[in-house]
PDB file of C-alpha atoms in Angstrom:
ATOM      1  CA  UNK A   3      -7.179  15.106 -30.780  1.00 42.00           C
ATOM      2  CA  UNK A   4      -5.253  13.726 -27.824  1.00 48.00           C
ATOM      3  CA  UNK A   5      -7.848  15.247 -25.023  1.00 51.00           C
ATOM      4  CA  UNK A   6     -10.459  13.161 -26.467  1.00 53.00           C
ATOM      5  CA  UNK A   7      -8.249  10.511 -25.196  1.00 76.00           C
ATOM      6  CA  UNK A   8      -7.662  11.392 -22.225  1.00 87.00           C
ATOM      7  CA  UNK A   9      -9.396   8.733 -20.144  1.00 90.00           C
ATOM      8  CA  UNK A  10      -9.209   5.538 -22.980  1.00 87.00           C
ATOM      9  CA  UNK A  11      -8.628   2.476 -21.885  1.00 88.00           C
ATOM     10  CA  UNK A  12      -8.854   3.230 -17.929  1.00 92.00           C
ATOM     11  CA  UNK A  13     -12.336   3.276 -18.061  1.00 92.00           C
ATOM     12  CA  UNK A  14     -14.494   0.046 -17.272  1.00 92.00           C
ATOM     13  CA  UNK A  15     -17.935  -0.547 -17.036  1.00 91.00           C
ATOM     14  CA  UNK A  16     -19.053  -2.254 -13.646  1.00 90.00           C
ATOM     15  CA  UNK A  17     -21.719  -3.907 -15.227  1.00 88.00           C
ATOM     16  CA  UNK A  18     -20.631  -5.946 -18.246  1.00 89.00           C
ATOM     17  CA  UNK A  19     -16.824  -4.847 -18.069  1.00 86.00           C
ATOM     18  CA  UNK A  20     -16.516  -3.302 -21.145  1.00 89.00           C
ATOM     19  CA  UNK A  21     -14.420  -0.393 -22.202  1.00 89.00           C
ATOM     20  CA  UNK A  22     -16.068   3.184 -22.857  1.00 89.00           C
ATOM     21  CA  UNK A  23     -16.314   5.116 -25.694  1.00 88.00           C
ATOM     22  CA  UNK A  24     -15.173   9.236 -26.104  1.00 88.00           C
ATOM     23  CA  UNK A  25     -17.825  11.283 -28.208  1.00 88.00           C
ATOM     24  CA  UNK A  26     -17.228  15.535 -28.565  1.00 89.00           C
ATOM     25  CA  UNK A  27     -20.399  17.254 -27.856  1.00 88.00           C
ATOM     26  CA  UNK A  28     -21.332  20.589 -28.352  1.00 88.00           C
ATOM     27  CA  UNK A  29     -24.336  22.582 -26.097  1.00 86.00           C
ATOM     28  CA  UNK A  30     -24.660  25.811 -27.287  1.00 86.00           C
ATOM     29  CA  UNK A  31     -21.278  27.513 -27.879  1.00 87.00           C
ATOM     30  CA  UNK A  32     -19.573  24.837 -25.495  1.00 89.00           C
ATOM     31  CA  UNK A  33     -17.939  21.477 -26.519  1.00 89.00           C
ATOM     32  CA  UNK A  34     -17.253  18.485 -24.101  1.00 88.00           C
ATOM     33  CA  UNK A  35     -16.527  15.313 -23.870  1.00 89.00           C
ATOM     34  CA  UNK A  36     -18.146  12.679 -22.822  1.00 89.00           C
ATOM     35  CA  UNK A  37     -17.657   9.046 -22.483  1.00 90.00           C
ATOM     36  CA  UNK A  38     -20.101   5.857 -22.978  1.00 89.00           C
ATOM     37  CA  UNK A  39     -20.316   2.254 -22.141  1.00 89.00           C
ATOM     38  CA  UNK A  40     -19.056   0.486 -25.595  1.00 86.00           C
ATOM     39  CA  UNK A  41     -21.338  -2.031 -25.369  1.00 87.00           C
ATOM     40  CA  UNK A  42     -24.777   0.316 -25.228  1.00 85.00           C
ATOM     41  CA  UNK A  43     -22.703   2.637 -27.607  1.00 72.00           C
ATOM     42  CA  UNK A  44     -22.565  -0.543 -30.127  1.00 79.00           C
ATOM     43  CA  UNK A  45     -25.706  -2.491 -29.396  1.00 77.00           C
ATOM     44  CA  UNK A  46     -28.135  -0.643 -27.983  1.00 76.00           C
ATOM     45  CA  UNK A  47     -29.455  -0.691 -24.351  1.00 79.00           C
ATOM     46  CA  UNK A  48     -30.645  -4.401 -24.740  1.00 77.00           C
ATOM     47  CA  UNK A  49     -27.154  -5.340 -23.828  1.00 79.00           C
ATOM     48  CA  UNK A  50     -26.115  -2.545 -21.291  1.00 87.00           C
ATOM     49  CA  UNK A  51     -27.399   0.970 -19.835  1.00 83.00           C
ATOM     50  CA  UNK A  52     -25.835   3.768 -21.187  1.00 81.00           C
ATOM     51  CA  UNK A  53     -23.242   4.644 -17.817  1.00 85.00           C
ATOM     52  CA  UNK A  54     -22.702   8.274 -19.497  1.00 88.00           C
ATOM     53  CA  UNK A  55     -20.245  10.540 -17.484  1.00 90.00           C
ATOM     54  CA  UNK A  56     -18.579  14.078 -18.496  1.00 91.00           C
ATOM     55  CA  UNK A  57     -14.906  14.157 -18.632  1.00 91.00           C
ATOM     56  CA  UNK A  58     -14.936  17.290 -16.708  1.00 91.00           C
ATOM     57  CA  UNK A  59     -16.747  15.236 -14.050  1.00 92.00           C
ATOM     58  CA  UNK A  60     -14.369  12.977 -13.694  1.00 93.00           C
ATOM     59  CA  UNK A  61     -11.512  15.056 -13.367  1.00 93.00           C
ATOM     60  CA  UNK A  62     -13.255  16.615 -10.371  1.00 93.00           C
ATOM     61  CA  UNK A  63     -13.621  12.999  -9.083  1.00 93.00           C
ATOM     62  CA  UNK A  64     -10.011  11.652  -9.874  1.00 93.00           C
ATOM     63  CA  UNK A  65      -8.679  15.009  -8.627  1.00 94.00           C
ATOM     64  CA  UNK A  66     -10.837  14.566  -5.408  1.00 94.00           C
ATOM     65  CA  UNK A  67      -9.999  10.631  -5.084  1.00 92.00           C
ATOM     66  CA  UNK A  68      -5.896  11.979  -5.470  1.00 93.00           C
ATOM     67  CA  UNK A  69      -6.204  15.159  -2.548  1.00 93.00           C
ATOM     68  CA  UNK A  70      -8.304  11.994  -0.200  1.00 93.00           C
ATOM     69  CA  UNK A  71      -5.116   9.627  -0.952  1.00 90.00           C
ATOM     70  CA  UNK A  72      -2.885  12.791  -0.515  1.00 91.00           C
ATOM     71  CA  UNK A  73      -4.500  12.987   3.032  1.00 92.00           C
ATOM     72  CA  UNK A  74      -4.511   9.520   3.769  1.00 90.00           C
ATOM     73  CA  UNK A  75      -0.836   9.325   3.062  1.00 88.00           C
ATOM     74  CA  UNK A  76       0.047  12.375   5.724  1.00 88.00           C
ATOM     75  CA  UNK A  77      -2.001  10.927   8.088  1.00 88.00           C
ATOM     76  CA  UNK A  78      -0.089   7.571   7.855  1.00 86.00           C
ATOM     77  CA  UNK A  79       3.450   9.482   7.904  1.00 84.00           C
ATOM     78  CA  UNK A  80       2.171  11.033  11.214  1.00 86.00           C
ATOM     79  CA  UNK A  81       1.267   7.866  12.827  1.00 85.00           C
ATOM     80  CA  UNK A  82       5.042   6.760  11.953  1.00 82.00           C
ATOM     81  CA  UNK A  83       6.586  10.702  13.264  1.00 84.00           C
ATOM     82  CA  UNK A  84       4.331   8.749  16.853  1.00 85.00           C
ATOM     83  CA  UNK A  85       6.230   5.552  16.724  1.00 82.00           C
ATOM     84  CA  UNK A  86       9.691   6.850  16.076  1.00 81.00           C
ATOM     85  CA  UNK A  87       8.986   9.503  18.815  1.00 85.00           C
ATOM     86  CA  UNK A  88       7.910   6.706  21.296  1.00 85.00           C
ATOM     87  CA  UNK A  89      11.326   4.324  19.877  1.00 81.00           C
ATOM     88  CA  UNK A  90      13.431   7.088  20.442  1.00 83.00           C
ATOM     89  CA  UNK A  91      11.775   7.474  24.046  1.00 88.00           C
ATOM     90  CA  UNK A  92      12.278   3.773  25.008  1.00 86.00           C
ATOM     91  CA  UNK A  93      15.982   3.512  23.481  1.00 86.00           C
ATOM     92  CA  UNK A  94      17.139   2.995  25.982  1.00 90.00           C
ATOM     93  CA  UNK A  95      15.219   0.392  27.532  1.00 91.00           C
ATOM     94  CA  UNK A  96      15.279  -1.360  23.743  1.00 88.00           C
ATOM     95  CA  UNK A  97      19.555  -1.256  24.113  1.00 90.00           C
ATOM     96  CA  UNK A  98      19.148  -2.104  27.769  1.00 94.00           C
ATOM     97  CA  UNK A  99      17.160  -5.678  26.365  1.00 94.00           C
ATOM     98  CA  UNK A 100      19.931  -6.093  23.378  1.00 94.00           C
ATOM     99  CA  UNK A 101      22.497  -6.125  26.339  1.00 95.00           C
ATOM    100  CA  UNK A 102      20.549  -8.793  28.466  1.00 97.00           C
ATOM    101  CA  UNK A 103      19.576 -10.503  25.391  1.00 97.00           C
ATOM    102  CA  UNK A 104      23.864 -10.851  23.985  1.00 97.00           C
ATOM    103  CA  UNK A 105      24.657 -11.873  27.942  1.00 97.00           C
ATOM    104  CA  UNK A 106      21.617 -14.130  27.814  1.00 98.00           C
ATOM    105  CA  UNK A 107      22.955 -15.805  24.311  1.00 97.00           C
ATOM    106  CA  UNK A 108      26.672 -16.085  25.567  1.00 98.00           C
ATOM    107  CA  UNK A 109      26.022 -18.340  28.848  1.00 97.00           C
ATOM    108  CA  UNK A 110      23.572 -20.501  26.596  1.00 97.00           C
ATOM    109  CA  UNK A 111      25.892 -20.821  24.069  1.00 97.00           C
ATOM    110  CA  UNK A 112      28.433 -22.139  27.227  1.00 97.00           C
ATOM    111  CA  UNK A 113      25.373 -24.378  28.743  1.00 96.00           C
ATOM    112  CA  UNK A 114      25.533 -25.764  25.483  1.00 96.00           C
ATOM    113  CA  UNK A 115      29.417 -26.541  25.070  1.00 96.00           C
ATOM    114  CA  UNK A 116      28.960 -28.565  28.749  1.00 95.00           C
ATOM    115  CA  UNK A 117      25.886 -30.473  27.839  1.00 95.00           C
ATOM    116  CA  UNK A 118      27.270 -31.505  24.694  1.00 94.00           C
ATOM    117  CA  UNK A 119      30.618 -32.675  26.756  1.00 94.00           C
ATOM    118  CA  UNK A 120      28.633 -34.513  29.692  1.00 93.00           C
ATOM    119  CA  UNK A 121      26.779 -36.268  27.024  1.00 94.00           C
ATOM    120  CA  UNK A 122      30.081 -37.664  25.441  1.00 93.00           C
ATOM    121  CA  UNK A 123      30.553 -39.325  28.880  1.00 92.00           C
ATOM    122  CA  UNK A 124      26.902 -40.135  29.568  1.00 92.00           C
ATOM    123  CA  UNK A 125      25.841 -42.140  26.203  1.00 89.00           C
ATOM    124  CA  UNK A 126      22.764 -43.579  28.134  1.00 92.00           C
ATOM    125  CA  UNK A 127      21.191 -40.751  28.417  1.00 92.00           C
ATOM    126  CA  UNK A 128      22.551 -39.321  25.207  1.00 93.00           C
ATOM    127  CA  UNK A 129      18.435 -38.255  24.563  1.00 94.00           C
ATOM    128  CA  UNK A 130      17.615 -36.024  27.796  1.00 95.00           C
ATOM    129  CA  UNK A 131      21.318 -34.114  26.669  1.00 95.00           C
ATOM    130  CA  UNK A 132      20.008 -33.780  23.390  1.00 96.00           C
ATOM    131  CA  UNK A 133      16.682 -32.586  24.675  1.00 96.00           C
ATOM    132  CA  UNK A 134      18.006 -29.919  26.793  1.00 96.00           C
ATOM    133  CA  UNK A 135      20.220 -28.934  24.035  1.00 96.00           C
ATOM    134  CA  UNK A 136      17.458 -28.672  21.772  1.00 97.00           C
ATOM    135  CA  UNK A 137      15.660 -26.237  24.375  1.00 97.00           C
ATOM    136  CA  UNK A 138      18.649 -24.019  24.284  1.00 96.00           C
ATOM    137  CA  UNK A 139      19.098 -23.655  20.973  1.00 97.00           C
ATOM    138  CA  UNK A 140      15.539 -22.569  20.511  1.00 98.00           C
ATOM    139  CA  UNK A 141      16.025 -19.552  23.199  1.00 97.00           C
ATOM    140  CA  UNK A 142      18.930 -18.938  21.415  1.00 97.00           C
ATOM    141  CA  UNK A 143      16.995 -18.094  18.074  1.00 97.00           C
ATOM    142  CA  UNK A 144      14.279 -16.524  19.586  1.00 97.00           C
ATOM    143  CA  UNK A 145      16.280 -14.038  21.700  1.00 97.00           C
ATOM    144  CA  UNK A 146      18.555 -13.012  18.333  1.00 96.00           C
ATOM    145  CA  UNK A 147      15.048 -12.371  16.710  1.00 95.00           C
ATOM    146  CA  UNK A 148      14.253 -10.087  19.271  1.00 94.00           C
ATOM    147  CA  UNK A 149      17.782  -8.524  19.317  1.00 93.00           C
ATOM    148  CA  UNK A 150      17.241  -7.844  15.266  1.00 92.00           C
ATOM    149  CA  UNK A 151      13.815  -6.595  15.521  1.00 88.00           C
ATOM    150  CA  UNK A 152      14.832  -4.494  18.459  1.00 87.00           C
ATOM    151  CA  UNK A 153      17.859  -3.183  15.998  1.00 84.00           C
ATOM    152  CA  UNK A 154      15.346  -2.991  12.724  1.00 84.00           C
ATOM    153  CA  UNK A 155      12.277  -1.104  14.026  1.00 78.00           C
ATOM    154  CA  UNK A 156      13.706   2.224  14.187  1.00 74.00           C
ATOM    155  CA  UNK A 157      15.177   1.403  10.604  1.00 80.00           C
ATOM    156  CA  UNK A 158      12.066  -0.110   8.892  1.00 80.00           C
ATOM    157  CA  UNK A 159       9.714   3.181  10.614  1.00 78.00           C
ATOM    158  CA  UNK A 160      12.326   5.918   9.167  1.00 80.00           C
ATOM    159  CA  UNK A 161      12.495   3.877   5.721  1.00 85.00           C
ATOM    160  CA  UNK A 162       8.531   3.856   5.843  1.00 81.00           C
ATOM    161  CA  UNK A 163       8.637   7.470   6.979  1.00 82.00           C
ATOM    162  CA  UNK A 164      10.800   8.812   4.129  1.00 86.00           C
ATOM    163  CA  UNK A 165       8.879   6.127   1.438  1.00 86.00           C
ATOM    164  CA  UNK A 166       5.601   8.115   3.100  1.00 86.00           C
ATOM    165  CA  UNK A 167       6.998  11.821   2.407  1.00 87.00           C
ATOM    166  CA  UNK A 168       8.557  11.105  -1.027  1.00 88.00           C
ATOM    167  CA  UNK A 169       4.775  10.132  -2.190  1.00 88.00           C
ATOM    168  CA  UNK A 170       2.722  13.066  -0.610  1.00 89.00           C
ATOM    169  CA  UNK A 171       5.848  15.346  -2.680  1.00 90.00           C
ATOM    170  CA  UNK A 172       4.819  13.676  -5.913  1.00 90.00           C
ATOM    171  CA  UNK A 173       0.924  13.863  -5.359  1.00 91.00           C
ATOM    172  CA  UNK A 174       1.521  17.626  -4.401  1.00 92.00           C
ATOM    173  CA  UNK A 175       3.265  18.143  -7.247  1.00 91.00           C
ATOM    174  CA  UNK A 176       0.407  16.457  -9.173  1.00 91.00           C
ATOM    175  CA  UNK A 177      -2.231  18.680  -7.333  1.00 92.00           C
ATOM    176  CA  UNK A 178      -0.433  21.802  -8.002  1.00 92.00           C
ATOM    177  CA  UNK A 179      -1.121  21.850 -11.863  1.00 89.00           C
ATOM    178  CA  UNK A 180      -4.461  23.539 -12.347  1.00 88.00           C
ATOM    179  CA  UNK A 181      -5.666  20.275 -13.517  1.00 90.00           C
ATOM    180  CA  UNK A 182      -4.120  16.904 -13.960  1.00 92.00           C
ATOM    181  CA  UNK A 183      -1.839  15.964 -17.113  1.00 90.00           C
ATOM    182  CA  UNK A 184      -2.807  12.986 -18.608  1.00 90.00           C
ATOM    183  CA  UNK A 185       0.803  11.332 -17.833  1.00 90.00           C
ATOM    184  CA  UNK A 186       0.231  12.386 -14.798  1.00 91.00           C
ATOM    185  CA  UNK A 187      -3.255  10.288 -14.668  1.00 92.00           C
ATOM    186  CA  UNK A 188      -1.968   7.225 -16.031  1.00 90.00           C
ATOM    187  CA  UNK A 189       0.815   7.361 -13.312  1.00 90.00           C
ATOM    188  CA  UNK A 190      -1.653   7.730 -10.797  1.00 91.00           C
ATOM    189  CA  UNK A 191      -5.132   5.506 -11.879  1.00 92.00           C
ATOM    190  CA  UNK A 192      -4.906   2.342 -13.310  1.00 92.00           C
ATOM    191  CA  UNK A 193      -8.726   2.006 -13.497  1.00 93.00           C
ATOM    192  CA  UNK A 194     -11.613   3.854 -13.149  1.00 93.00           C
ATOM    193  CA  UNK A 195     -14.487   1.925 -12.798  1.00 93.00           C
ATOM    194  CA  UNK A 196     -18.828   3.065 -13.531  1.00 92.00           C
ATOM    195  CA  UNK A 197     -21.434   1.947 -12.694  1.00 91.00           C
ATOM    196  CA  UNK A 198     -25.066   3.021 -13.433  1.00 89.00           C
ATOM    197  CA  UNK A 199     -27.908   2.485 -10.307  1.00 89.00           C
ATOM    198  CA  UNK A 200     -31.666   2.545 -11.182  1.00 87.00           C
ATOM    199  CA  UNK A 201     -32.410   5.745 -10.893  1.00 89.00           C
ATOM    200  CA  UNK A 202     -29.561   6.453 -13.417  1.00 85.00           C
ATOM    201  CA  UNK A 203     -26.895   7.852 -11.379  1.00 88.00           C
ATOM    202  CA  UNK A 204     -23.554   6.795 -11.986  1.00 88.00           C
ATOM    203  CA  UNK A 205     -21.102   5.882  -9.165  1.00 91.00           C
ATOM    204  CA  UNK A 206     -17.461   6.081 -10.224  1.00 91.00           C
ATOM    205  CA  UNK A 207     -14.672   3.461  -8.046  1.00 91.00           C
ATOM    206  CA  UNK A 208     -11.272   4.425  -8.817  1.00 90.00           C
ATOM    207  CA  UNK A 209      -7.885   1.983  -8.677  1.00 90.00           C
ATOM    208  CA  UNK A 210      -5.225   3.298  -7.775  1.00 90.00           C
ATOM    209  CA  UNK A 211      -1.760   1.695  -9.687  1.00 87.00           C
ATOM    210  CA  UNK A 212      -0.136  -0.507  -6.762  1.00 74.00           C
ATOM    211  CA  UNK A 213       2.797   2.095  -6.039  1.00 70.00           C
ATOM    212  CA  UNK A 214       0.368   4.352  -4.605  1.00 73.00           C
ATOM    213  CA  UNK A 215      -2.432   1.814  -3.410  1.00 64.00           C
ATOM    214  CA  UNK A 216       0.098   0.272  -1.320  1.00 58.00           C
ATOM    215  CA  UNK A 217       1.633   3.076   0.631  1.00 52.00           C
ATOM    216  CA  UNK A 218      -1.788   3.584   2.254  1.00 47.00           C
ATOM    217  CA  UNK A 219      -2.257   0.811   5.180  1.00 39.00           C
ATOM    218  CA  UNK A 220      -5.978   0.284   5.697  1.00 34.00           C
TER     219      UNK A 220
END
């Protein structure tokens, strides 16, 4: 049935990159499931090792993977609750520099307006007026960047903040069934990736889908 299903087409083998194959097994009175590289599954361990993992396995690892994002997540919210605490602290300052930055602006602007007069009566040296225009005009755009990243940083770190709190709620939510529906999984993993070492132990990488991937700044 659907279970058997349950991780098709997210899993890829490291090795050759092919899909994996679901088999029901039964040990004593208990049935699994377990899932196999396709390509050993079809042609025999000439062409790949086997890569063999128990679904219940990796639901423990996916599950484990999810409460390490989870963590991840809170700790990057925090680290935003410490910046907006410190912007809130220097406010003031930050509208202090708006002020001197708009004052700043206004008599450029002005120095600007004369230049471009004493230039009308000074053709000559129509190029050292356009030069110190020039300068001007660059001070002018730098200081009104500074005046709109002053204005956006609060903005952008609550925005971030919220974004931050809205995916810990979901991945709680996630967490809080006893284990993890499979619409649930698909929302969360877009790839779950095996590979077998020598000495036959399998290490499993898991993607994340991008939504969730990106909310975590390395």
């Amino acid at each position: 049935g659907n279970k058997l299903h349950r991780y098709a087409g997210l899993i890829k083998c490291a090795e050759c990159g092919s899909g994996f194959t679901a088999r029901k097994r039964k040990l004593k009175d208990t049935e699994y499931v377990d899932y196999t590289c396709n390509s050993h599954h079809r042609y025999g361990k000439e062409y790949c090792t086997p890569h063999t993992i128990k679904e219940n396995i990796l639901d423990e690892i996916v599950e484990n993977e999810v409460k390490s994002l989870r963590d991840k997540i809170l700790a990057e919210s925090d680290r935003y609750d410490s910046i907006i605490k410190d912007w809130l602290k220097k406010k003031p300052m930050y509208e202090q520099q708006i002020n001197a930055n708009t004052d700043k602006i206004q008599t450029l602007k002005q120095q600007i307006e004369d230049l471009i007069m004493e230039r009308i009566g000074d053709r000559e040296h129509a190029e050292i007026y356009n030069e110190m225009i020039r300068k001007r005009e660059e001070e002018i755009a730098a200081l009104e960047k500074n005046t709109a990243d002053l204005k956006e940083y609060d903005k952008v770190c609550r925005q971030q903040k919220e974004q931050l709190k809205n995916t810990t709620q979901i991945l709680d939510e996630v967490l809080s069934e006893s284990k993890i529906s499979d619409v649930n999984l698909r929302m969360l993993v877009n790839k779950v990736i095996i590979h077998q070492n020598e000495d036959r132990s399998i290490d499993v990488n898991l993607e994340f889908n991008g939504d969730f991937e990106d909310k975590v700044i390395e």
